[in-house]
JSON list of C-alpha atoms in Angstrom, two decimals:
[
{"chain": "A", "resi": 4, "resn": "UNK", "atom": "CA", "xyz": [133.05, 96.63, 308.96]},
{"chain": "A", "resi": 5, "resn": "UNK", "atom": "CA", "xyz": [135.95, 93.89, 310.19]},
{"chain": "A", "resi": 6, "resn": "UNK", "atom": "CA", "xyz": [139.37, 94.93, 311.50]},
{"chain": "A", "resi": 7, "resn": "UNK", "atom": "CA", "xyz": [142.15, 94.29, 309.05]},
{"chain": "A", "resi": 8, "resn": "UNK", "atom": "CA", "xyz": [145.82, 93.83, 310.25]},
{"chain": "A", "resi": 9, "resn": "UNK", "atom": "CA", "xyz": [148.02, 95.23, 307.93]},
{"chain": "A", "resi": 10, "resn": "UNK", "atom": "CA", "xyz": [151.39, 94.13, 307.36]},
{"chain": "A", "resi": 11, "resn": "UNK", "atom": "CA", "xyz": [153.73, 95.48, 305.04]},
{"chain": "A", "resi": 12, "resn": "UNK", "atom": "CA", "xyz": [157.42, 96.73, 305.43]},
{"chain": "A", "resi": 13, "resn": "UNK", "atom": "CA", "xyz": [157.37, 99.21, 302.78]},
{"chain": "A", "resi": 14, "resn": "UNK", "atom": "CA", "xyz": [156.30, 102.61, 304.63]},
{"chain": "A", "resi": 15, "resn": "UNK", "atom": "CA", "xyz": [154.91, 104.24, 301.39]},
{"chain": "A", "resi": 16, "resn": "UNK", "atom": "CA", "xyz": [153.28, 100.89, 300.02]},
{"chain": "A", "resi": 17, "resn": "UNK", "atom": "CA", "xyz": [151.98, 100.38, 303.65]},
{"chain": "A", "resi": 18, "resn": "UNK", "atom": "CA", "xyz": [150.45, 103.73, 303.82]},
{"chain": "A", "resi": 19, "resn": "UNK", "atom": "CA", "xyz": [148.68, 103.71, 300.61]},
{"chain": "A", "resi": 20, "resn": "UNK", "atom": "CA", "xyz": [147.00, 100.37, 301.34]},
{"chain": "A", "resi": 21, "resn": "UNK", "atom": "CA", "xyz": [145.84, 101.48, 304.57]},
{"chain": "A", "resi": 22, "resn": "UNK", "atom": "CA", "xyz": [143.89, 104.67, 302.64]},
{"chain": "A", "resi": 23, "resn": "UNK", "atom": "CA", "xyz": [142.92, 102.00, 300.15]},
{"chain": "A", "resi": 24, "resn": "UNK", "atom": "CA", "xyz": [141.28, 99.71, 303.07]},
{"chain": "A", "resi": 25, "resn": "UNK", "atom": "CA", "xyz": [140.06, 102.83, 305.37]},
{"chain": "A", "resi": 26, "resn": "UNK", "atom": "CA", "xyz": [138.24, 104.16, 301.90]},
{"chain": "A", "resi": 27, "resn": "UNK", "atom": "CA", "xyz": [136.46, 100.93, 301.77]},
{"chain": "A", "resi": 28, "resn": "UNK", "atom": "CA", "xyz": [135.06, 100.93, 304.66]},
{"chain": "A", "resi": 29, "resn": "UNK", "atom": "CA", "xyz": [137.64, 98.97, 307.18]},
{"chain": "A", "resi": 30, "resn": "UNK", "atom": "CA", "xyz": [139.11, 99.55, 310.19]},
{"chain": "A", "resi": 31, "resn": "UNK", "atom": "CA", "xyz": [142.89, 99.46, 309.65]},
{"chain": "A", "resi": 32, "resn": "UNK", "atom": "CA", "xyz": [145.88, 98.87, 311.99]},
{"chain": "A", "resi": 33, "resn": "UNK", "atom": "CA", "xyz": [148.92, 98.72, 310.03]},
{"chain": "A", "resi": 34, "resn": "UNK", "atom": "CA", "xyz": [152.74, 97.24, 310.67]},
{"chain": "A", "resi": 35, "resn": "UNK", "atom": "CA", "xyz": [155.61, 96.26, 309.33]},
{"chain": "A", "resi": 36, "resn": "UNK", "atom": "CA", "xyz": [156.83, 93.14, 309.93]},
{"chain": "A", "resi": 37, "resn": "UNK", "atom": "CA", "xyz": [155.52, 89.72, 310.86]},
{"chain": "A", "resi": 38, "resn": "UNK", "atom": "CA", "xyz": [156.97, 89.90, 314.61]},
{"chain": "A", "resi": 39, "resn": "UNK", "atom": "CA", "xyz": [154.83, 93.59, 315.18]},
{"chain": "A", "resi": 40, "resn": "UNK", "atom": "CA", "xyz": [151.81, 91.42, 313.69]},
{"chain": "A", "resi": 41, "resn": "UNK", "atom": "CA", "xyz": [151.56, 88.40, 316.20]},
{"chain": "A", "resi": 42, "resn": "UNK", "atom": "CA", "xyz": [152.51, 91.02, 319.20]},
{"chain": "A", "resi": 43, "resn": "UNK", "atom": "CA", "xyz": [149.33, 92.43, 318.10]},
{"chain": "A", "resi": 44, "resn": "UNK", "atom": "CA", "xyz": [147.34, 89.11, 318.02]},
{"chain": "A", "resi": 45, "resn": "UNK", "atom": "CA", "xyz": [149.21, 88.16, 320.85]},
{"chain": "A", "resi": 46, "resn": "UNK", "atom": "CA", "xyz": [147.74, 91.27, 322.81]},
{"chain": "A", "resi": 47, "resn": "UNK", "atom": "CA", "xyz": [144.17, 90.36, 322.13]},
{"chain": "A", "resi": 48, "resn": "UNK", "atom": "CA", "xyz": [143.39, 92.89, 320.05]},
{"chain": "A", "resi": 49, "resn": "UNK", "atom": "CA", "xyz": [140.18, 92.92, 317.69]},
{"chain": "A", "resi": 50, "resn": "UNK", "atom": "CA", "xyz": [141.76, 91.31, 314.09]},
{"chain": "A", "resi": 51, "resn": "UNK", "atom": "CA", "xyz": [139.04, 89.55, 311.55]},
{"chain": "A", "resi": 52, "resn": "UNK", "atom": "CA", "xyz": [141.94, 89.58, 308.56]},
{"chain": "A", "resi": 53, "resn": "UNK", "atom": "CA", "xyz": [145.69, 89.85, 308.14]},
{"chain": "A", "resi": 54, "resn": "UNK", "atom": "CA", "xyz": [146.61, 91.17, 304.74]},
{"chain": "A", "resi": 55, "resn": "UNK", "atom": "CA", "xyz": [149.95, 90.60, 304.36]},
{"chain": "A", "resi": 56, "resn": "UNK", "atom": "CA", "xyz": [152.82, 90.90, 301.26]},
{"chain": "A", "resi": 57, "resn": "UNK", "atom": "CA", "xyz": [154.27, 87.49, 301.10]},
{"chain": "A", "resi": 58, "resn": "UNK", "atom": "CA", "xyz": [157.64, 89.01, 300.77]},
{"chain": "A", "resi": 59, "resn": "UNK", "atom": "CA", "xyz": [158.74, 90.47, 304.11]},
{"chain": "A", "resi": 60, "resn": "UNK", "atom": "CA", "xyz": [161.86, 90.88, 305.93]},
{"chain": "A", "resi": 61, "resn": "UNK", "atom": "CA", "xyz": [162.71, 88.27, 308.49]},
{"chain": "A", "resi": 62, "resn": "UNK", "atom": "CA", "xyz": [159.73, 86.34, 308.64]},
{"chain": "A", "resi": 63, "resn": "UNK", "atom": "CA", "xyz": [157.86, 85.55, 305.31]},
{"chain": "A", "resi": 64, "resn": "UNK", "atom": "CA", "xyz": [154.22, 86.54, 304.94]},
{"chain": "A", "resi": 65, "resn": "UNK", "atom": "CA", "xyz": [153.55, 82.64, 304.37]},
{"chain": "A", "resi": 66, "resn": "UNK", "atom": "CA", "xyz": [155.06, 81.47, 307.84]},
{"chain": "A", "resi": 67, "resn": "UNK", "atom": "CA", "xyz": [153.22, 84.57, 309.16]},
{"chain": "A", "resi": 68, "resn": "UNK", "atom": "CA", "xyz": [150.30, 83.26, 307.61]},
{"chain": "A", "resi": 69, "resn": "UNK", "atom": "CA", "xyz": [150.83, 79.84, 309.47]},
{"chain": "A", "resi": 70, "resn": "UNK", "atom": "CA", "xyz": [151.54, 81.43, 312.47]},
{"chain": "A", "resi": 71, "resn": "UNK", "atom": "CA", "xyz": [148.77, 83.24, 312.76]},
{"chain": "A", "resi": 72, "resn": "UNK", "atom": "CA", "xyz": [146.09, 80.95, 312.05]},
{"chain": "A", "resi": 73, "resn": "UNK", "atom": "CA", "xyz": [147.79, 78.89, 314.84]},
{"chain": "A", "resi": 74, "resn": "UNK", "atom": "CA", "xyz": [147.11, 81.48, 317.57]},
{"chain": "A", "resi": 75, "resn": "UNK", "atom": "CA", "xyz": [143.98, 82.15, 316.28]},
{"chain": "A", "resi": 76, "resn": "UNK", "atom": "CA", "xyz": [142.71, 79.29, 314.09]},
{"chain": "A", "resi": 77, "resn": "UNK", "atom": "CA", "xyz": [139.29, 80.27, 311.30]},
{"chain": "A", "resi": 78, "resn": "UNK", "atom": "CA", "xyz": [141.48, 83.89, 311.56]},
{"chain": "A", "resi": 79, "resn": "UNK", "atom": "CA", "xyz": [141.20, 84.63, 307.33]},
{"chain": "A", "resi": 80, "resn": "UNK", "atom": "CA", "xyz": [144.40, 85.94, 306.02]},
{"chain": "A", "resi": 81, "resn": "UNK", "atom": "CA", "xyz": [145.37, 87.13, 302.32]},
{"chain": "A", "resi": 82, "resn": "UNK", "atom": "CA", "xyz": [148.73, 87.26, 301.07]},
{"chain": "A", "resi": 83, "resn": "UNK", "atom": "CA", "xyz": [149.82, 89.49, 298.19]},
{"chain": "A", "resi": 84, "resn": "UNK", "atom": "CA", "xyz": [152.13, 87.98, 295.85]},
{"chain": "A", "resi": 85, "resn": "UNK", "atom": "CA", "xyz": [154.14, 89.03, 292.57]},
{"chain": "A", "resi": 86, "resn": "UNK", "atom": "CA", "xyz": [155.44, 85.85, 291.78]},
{"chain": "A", "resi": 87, "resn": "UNK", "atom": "CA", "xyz": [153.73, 82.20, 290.58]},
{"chain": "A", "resi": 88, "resn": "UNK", "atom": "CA", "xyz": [155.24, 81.08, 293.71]},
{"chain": "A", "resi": 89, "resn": "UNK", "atom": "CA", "xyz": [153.99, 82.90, 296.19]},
{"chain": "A", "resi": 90, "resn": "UNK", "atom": "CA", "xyz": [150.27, 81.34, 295.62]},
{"chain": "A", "resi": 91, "resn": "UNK", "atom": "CA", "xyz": [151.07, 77.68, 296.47]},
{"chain": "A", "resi": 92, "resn": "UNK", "atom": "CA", "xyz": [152.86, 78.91, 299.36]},
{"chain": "A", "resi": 93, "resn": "UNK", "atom": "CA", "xyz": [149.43, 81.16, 300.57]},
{"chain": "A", "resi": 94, "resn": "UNK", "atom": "CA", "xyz": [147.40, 78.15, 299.56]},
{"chain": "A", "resi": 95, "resn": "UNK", "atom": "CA", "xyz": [149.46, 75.46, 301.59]},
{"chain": "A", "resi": 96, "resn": "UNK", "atom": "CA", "xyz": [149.04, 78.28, 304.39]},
{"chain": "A", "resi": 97, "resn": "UNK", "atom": "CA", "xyz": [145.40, 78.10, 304.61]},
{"chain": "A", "resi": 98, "resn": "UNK", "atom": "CA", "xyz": [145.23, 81.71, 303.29]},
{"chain": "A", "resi": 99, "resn": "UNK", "atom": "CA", "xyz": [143.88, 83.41, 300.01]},
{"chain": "A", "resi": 100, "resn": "UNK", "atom": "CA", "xyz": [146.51, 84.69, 297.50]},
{"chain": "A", "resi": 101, "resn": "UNK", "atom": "CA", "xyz": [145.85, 88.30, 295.60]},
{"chain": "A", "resi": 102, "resn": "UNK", "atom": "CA", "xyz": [148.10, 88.74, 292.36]},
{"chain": "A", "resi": 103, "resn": "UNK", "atom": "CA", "xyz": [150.00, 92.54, 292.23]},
{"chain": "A", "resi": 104, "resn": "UNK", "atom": "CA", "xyz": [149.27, 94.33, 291.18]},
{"chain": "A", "resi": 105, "resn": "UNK", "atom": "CA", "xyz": [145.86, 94.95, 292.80]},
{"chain": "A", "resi": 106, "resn": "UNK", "atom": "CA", "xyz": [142.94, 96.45, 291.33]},
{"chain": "A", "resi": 107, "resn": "UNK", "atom": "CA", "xyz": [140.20, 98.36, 293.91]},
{"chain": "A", "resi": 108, "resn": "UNK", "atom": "CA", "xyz": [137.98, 95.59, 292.74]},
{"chain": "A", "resi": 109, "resn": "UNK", "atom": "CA", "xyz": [139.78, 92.41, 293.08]},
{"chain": "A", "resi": 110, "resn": "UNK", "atom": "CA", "xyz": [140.89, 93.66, 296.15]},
{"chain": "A", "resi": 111, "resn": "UNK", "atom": "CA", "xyz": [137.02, 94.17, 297.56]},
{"chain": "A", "resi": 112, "resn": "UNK", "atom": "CA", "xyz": [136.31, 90.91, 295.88]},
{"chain": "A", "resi": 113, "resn": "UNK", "atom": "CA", "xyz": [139.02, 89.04, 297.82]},
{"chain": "A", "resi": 114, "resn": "UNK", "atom": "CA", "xyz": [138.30, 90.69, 301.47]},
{"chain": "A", "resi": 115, "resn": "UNK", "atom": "CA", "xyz": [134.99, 89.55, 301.16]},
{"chain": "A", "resi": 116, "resn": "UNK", "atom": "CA", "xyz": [135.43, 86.46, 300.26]},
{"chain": "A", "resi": 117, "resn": "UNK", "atom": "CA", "xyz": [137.93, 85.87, 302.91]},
{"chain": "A", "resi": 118, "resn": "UNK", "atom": "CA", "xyz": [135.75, 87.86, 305.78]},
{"chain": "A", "resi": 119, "resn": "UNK", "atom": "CA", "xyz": [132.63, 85.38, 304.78]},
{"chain": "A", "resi": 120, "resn": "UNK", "atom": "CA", "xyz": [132.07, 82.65, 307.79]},
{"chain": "A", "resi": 121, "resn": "UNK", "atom": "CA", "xyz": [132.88, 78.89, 307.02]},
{"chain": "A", "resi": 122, "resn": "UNK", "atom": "CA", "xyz": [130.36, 77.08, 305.77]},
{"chain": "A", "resi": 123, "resn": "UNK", "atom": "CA", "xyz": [129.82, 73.63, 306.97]},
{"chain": "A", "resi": 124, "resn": "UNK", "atom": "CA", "xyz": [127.84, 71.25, 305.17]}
]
């Protein structure tokens, strides 16, 4: 299964998503804020997603989003979003948007749409 990056500054919310995605099958590495997530691209480690809240502290998960798909361009990212807003802002980011709140469903719906490989045609 792929290597999700979690990011997500709310420890309780953080830790309940990371049983969510370790139940379905993913490896998980989970952090709080945008700066902890690019160290960890930065470092080379193994990351096929970044699932990220849009609303972080700091850095938001949509200049995250860009951010990371400039170190490591194709990289799929979802942002989760509460508001209208949020979605145009994943969308502009190159990213897929998941409404809160999140079913199990939607959720494995969404990963593996974003984990599929780019077609070309």
């Amino acid at each position: 299964m792929a290597d999700i990056l979690l990011v997500e500054d709310d420890p309780t919310s953080r830790h309940l998503m990371a049983a969510l995605l370790s139940e379905m099958g993913y490896s998980v590495t989970s952090v709080a804020s945008g700066d902890e997530a690019l160290q960890h691209l930065y470092s080379e480690e193994t990351c096929d997603l970044v699932f990220t809240d849009v609303v972080l502290p700091g850095m938001s998960g949509i200049e995250l989003a860009r951010r990371c798909r400039a170190a490591r361009p194709g990289l799929a990212t979802v942002l989760v979003t509460g508001k209208p807003e949020g979605w145009k802002g994943a969308l502009d980011a190159g990213a897929l948007a998941l409404a809160k709140p999140v079913s199990r469903e939607r959720l494995a719906d969404v990963l593996a749409d974003a984990l599929q490989p780019p077609r070309h045609g």
